[in-house]
Coordinates of N, CA and C in Angstrom, one line a residue:
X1 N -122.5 13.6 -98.4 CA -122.8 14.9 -98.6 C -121.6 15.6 -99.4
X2 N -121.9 16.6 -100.1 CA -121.0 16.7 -101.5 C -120.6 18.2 -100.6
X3 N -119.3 18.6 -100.7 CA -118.1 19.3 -100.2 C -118.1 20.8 -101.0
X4 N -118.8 21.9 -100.5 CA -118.6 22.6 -101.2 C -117.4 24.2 -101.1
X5 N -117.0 24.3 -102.1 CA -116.1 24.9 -102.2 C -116.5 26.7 -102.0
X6 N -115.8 27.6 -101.1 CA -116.1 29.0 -100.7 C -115.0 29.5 -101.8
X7 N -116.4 30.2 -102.2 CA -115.6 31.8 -103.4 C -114.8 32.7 -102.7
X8 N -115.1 32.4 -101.5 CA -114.3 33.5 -101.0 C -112.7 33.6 -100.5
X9 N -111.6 34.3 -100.5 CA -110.3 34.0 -100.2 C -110.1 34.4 -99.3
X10 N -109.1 34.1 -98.2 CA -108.5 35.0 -97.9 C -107.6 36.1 -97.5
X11 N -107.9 37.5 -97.4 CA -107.4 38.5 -97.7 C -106.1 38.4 -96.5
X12 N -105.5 38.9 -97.1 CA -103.6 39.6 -96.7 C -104.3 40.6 -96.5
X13 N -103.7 41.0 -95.1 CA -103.9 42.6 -94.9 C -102.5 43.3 -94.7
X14 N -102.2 44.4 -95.3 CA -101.2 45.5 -95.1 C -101.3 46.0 -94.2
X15 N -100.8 46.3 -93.1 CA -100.5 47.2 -92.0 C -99.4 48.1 -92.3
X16 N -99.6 49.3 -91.9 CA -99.0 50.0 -91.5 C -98.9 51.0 -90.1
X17 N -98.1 51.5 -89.7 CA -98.4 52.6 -88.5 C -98.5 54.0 -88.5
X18 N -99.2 54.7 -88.6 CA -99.3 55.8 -88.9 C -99.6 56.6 -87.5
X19 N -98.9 58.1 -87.3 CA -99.3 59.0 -86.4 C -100.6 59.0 -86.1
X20 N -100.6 59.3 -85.0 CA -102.7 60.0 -85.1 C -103.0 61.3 -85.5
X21 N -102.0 61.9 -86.1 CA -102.4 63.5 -86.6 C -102.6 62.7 -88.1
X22 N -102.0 62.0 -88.7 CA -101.9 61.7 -89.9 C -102.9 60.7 -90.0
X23 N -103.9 60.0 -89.2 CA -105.3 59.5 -89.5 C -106.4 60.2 -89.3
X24 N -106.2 61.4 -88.4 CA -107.1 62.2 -88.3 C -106.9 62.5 -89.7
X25 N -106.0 63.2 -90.4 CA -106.2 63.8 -91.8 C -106.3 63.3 -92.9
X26 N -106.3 61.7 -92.9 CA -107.2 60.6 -93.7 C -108.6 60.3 -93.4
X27 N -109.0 60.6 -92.2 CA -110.0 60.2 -92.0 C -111.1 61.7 -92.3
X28 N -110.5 62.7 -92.2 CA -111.6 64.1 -92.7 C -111.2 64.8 -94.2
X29 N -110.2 63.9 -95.1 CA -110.8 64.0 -96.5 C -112.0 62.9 -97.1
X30 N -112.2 64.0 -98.0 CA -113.4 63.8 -98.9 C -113.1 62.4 -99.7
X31 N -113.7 61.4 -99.9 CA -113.9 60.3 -101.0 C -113.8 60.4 -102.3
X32 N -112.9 59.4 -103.0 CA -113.3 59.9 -104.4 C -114.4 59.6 -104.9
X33 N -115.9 59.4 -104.4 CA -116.9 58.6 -105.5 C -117.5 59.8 -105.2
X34 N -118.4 60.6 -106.4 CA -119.2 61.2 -106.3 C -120.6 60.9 -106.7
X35 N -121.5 61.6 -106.0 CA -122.8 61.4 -106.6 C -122.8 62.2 -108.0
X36 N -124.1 61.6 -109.0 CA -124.1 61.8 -109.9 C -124.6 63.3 -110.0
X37 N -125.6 63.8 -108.5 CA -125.8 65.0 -108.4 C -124.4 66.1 -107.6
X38 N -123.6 65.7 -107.7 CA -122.5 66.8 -107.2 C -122.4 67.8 -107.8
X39 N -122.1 67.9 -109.2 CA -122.4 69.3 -110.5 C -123.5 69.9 -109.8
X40 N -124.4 69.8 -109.0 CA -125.7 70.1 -108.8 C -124.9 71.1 -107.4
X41 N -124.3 70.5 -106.7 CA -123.6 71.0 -105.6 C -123.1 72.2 -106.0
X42 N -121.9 71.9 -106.7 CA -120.8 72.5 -107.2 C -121.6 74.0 -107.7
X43 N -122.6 74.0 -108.3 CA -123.0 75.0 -108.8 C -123.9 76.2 -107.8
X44 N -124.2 75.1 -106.7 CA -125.0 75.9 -105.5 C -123.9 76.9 -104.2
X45 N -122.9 75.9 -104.4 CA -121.5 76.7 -104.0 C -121.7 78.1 -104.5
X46 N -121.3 78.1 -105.8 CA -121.4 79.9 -106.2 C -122.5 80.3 -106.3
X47 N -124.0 80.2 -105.7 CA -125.0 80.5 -106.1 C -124.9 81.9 -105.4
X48 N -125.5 82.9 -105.9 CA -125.9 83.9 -105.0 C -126.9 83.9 -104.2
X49 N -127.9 85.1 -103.3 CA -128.7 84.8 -102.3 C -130.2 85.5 -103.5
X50 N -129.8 86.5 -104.2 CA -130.9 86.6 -105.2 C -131.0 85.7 -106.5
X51 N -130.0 85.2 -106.5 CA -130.1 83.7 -108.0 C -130.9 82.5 -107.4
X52 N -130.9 82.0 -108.7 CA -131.8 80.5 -108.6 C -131.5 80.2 -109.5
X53 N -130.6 78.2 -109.2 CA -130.6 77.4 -110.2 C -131.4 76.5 -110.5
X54 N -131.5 76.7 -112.3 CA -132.5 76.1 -112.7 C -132.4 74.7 -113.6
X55 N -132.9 74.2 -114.0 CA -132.5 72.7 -115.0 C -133.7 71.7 -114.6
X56 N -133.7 71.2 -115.5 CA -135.2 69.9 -116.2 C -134.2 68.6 -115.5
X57 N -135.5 68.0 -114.9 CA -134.9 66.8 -114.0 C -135.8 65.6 -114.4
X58 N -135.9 64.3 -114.2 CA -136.9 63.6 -114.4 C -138.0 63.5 -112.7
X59 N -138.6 62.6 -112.9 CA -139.8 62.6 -111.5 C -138.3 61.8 -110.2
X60 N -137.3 60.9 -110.3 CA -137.2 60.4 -109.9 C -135.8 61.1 -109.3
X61 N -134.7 62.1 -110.5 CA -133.8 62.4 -110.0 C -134.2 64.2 -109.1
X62 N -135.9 64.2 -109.0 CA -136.1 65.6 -108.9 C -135.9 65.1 -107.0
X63 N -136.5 63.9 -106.8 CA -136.2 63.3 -105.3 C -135.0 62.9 -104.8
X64 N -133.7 62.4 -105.8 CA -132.6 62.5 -105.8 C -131.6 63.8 -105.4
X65 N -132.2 64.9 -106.2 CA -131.3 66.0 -106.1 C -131.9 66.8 -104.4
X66 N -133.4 66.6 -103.9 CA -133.8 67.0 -103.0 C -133.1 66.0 -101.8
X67 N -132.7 64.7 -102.3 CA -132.2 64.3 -100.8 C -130.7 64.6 -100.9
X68 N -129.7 65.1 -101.9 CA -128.4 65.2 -102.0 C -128.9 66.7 -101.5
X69 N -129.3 67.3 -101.6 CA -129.2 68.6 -101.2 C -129.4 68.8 -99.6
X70 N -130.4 68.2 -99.1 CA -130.8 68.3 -97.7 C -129.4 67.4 -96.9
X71 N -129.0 66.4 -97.2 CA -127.5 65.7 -96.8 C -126.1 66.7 -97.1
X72 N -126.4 67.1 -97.8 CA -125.0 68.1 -97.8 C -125.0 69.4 -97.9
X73 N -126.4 70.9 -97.5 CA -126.5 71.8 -97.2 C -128.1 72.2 -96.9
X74 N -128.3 71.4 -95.8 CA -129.5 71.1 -94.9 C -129.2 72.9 -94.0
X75 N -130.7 73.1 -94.6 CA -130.7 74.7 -93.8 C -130.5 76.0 -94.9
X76 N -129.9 75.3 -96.0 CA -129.4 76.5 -96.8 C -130.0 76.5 -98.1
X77 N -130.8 75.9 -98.1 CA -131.4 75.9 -99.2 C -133.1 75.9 -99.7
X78 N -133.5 75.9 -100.7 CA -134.8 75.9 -101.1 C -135.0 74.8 -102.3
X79 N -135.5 73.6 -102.3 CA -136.0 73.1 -103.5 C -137.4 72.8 -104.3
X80 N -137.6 74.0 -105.0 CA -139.0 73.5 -105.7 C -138.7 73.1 -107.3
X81 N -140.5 72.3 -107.1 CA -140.3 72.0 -108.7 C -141.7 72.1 -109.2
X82 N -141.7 71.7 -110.7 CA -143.1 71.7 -111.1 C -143.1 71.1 -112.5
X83 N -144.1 70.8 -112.7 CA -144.1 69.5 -114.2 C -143.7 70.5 -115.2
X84 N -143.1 70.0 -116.4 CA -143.2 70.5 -117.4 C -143.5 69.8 -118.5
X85 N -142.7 69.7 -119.9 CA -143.6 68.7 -120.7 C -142.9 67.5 -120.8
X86 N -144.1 66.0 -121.0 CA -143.9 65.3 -120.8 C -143.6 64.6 -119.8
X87 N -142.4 63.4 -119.2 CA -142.2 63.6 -117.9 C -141.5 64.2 -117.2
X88 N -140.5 65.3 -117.6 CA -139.9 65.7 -117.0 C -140.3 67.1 -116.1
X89 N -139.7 67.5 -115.2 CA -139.7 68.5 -114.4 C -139.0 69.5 -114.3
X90 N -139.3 70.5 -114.2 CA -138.6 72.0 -113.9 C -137.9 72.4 -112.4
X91 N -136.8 72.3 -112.4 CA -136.2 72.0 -111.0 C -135.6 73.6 -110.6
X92 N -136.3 74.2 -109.3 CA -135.3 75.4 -109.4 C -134.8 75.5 -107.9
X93 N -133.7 75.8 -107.7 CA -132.9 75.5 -106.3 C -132.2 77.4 -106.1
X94 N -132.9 77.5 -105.0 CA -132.2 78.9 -104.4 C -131.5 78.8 -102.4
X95 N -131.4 79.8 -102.6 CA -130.7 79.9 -101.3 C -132.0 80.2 -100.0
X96 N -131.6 79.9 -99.0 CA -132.4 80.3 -98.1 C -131.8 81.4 -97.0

């Protein structure tokens, strides 16, 4: 039976010791990766309670923007939409 060789290596780990005030305050900042809908965020932040943001989405990021929205301001918001031309869609998000 022929000997096969693992891709995988293994990892060195760095330790260090850190306070516990000072993992608590690594562990409650934000990540650098953002979703591609965060602009979408950012913009609902300054929204007023009589404004509505609007913008043309496709069928698939209109489901996208409705599940980033309910995950990071569930309760506070409103998202409808409605076809427009071709495939895209008319996306408008207000406050609730």
């Amino acid at each position: 039976m022929a000997k096969t060789k693992s891709s995988r290596k293994n990892t060195d780990f760095d330790f260090e010791t850190i306070s516990e005030k000072e993992a608590s305050e690594r562990r409650s900042v934000k990540g650098t990766r953002r979703s591609k809908y965060s602009p979408i965020g950012d913009q609902f932040d300054s929204l007023k309670k009589d404004s509505v943001l609007a913008f043309q989405a496709s069928k698939n990021e209109v489901q996208g923007v409705r599940n980033y929205m309910r995950r990071n301001f569930d309760g506070e918001h409103k998202v409808n939409s409605r076809r427009a031309e071709g495939d895209m869609y008319e996306v408008h998000i207000s406050r609730v």
